[in-house]
Steps between C-alpha positions, in 0.01 A plus 500: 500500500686196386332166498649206547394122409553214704417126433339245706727192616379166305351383866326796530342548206363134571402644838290818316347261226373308822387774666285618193369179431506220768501581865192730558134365449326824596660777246283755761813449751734739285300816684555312825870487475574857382268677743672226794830675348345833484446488870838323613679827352277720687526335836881506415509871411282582832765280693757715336382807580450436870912339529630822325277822513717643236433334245296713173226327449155578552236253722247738519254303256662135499231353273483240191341559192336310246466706107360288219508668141235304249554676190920385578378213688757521754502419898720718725529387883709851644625539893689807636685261722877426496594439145852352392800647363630399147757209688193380689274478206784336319536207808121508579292508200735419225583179605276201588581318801747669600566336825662223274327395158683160502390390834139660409529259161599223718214526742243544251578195317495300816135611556232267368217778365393830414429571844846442674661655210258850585603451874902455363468840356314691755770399739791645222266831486448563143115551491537807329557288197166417541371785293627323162214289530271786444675783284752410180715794589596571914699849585588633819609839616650539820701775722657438840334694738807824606679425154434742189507257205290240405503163301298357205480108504300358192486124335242310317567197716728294213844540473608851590432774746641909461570740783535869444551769705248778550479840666147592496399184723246556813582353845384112543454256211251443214443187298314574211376162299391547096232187549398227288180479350278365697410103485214364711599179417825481677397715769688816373193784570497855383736673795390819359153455644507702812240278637738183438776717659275548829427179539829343510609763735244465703549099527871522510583849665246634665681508869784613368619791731569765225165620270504389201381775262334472170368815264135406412446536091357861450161544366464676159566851500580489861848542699644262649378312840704556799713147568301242672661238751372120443658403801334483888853518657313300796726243614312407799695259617813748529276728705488496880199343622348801648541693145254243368145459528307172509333613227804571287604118581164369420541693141808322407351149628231576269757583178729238613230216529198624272336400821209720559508449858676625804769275634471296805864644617772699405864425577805761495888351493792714454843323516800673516875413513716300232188452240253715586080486352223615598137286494135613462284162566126440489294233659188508280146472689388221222666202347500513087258300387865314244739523839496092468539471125775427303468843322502677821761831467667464814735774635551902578673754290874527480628862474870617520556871627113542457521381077272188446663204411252218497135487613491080608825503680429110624889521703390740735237285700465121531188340325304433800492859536388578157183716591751753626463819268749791493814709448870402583814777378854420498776674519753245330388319223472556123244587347485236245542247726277203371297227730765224427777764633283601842473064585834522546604852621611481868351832565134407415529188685636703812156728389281216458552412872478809668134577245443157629530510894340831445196432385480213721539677788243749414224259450630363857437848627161492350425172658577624805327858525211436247295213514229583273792661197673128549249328472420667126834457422479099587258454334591651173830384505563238755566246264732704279693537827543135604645396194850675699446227719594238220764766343662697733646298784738831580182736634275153601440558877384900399265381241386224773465800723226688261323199379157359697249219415163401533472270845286252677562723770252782405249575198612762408790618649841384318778418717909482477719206548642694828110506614452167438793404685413692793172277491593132449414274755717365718681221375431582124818523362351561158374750295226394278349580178273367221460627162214535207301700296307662749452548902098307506728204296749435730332604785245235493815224366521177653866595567355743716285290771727355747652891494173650564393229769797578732494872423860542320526802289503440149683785212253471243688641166341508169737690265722261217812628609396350853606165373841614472600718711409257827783254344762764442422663876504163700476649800468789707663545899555161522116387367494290207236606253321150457184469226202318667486257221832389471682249657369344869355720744484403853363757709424298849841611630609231749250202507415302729531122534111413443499729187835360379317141565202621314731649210653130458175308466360715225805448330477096540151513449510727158843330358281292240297763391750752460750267306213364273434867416827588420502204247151628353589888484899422412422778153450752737593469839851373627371440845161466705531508912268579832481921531548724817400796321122401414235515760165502261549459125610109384807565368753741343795525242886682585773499359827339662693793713748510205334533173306760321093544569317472189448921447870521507477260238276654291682846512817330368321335235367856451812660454593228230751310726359127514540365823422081557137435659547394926310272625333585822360355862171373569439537879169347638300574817509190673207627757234604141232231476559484135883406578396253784218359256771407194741395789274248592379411154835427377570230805147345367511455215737267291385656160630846521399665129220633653687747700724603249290746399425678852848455540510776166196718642702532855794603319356793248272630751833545721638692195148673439490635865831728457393616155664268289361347152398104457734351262199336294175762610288268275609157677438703814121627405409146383668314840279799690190456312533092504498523915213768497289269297608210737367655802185605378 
């Protein structure tokens, strides 16, 4: 048969040379693409078949097959599937891009990297081009499934390409690559290894729908195996629920996750319509001991018509839900889309909600019917979850909904805002909260006195991300959040005229003391007054209603953003004796140096009492010791 020569147009051949060279950082994905090809053809043949029952072509054994020759080192990927005609090779195959190879050269030079340029050219469908990174030498047979002849396409990827016409040609396609050496170095491996062949299949392929078939090397002396499929074919999450055992879904947890152990739930979407995907998610039972690291690989595996894409697809789910293992398979979307691609692909965001208020309103359903399964999922990943709080103002109130905290209320019981609501006391028109390191340190606060005294129910939250999120909420029904150490607190409700009276002549009587304090402490304090909120200790630091407590501080400072030092509140007890005693020893005396230095003890035992550091600990030891030696 005649063969005929074409050339590649200038763009491209820049296109192929990029192709070979640039885009792809993981050669293995050649084997993805032609088997993801391999199986379009066959889908489109059975399609085919059932429109027109006439047409002569067999489905009896739709199937794709993988032959690798060593001594010829060659690759062939083979389907019995559709095939193409000699125009459709021509349009298909022998020309890159052809959807339009200017506006593909346009787009790719507006992309910033590698990666965009990869997602560019899995959206002009030219991944078959993909096997030039592996073999010097690519050709591909081909015959239309109910036509008689076939075609012969065949290039070395550089400036020219030949198609010939054959008679002889099977039903289907075959692309048969004559490999390069192999070189370690840059990640090119031996593809004539059939154990390298089974493992990208089996990471790439394996729920394809068709088996993939590969003839196991022959022993010496022996015939030839029978064909043996590296594929499972189980697509779980395209099977009904009642197909699939728990078992089966606890399995692919297990591969998905490396997790050893059973999930804590399992969750099943199916969407259908304009963009249709299906979603496989896992809850795990146990946090990962990295889920708050930097390093942490956050997302579930993208697959498109059941061919793995990615296994960290981070678009799919927000980062508060990051412990979230699983599948998701679209319908739509190329399959070399790259991460920079899905940020802005309206489809995944239109995913990433639905995953989203899906998951959410599973764990509100566990909440609800399970009490002992939620309360292993708070606590492994409680925190994880109220990060949304911060970052997703859009699905807020349904986080708010699954989220509890540790209480005054009960020991060990943790409540909801919508409990504690139910329980404030009339007239509170506040919900309050304190933070710290731990429940015993902020439960025995001086912040905390006046609150435990009068029996107001107190959130007690001990998490990092608790600092934040209370700002960004503000409020919930109507209830402020308010911190017990910030800002005033009055919690007599209305007072009466002999406490109002009584409120007045503290104030006259302490004015001296509490200005000459502020003078003395003016590094470190912007402001010393009379407290409501103590009813034992001496005195107490907070911060102004308005400005950041010192952990938030600290966490800034953590993440390298420098944020100026605030100065905070002293409040005093004006019923302590130690209080009344340097009340009435500043009115005595006219020589005042004396005092300074209680004046310093009050203040860092304040800031000792809720955890805090003294500024100078050995100034503070040798003012301690000094008075200890005094007394004795």
């Amino acid at each position: 048969m005649t063969t005929e020569t074409f050339e590649f147009q200038v763009e491209a051949r820049q296109l192929l040379q990029l192709m070979i060279h640039s885009v792809y950082s993981n050669k293995d994905v050649f084997l993805r693409e032609l088997v993801s090809n391999a199986s379009d053809a066959l889908d489109k043949l059975r399609l085919e078949k059932l429109r027109d029952d006439s047409l002569d072509a067999d489905v009896s054994d739709l199937h794709i097959e993988i032959d690798v020759d060593k001594e010829a080192r060659t690759l062939t990927v083979r389907d019995n599937g559709i095939g193409m005609s000699y125009d459709e090779v021509g349009r298909l195959i022998g020309t890159i891009a052809n959807s339009g190879t200017a506006t593909f050269l346009k787009e790719l030079r507006e992309a910033q990297d590698a990666a965009n340029a990869e997602g560019l050219i899995g959206q002009f469908g030219v991944g078959f081009y993909s096997g030039f990174m592996v073999a010097d030498e690519v050709t591909l047979l081909t015959r239309r499934a109910g036509e008689g002849q076939g075609t012969r396409w065949t290039s070395r990827g550089e400036s020219t390409y030949t198609l010939e016409k054959v008679d002889d040609a099977p039903q289907g396609t075959s692309v048969t690559l004559h490999l390069k050496p192999a070189d370690p170095e840059n990640q090119l491996h031996d593809y004539t290894t059939p154990w390298t062949i089974k493992q990208i299949v089996k990471r790439y392929s394996d729920f394809i729908t068709w088996p993939i078939r590969m003839v196991p090397e022959a022993a010496d002396g022996e015939d030839a195996p029978e064909p043996e499929t590296l594929n499972s074919m189980k697509a779980l999450w395209a099977r009904s629920r009642d197909e699939v055992s728990d078992d089966e879904y606890h399995e692919l947890y297990k591969h998905i996750s490396h997790d050893w152990r059973e999930p804590l739930e399992t969750i099943r979407l199916q969407a259908e319509g304009t963009f249709e995907y299906q979603a496989l998610l896992f809850v795990p039972s146990h946090a990962p001991h990295d889920l708050f690291t930097r390093d942490f690989k956050r997302g579930v595996q993208l697959y498109v018509k059941r061919v793995f894409i990615m296994d960290d697809c981070e678009a799919l789910l927000p980062p508060y839900l990051r412990f979230v293992k699983g599948v998701v398979d679209a319908q739509d979307l190329s399959l070399n889309v790259s991460r920079e691609i899905l940020q802005q692909d309206r489809h995944i965001r239109m995913m990433q909600r639905r995953l989203t208020k899906k998951v959410l309103s599973t764990i509100k359903e566990i909440k609800t019917k399970d009490a002992d399964r939620y309360a292993t999922f708070w606590r492994e990943f409680g925190t994880a979850l109220k990060e949304g709080l911060v970052t997703d103002s859009e699905n807020r109130d349904a986080i708010l909904a699954v989220t509890s905290f540790a209480t005054t209320h009960a020991e060990d019981e943790p409540t909801t805002l919508a409990q504690y609501v139910e329980r404030m006391k009339d007239g509170q028109d506040d919900i309050y909260y304190i933070t710290g390191e731990s429940r015993p340190s902020i439960e025995n606060s001086p912040h905390m006195e006046a609150f435990r005294d009068k029996g107001i129910e107190v959130l007690l939250l001990t998490d990092a991300v608790d600092e934040v999120w209370v700002d960004a909420v503000g409020e919930y029904e109507g209830k402020k959040l308010r911190s017990v150490a910030k800002g005033e607190i009055d919690l007599d409700g209305e007072k009466d005229e002999k406490a109002e009276g009584e409120r007045e002549k503290q104030a006259e009587d302490y004015a001296g003391l509490l200005g000459w304090m502020r003078e003395q402490l003016d590094e470190d304090i912007k402001e010393v007054r009379l407290s409501a909120r103590l009813t034992v200790s001496p005195a107490c630091v907070v911060s102004d209603a308005h400005d950041l407590t010192p952990a938030l501080e600290n966490m800034y400072r953590a993440m390298g953003q420098e944020v100026p030092r605030t100065k905070r509140i002293l409040e005093l007890n004006p019923g302590h004796p130690l209080v009344k005693n340097l009340n009435e020893a500043y009115k005595e005396r006219e020589d005042r140096s004396g005092l300074v230095e209680s004046a310093e003890l009050l203040h860092t035992l304040a800031v000792l009492a809720e955890g805090g550091q003294p500024k100078d600990p050995a100034r503070f030891v040798k003012l301690v010791a000094d008075r200890l030696e005094r007394t004795l």
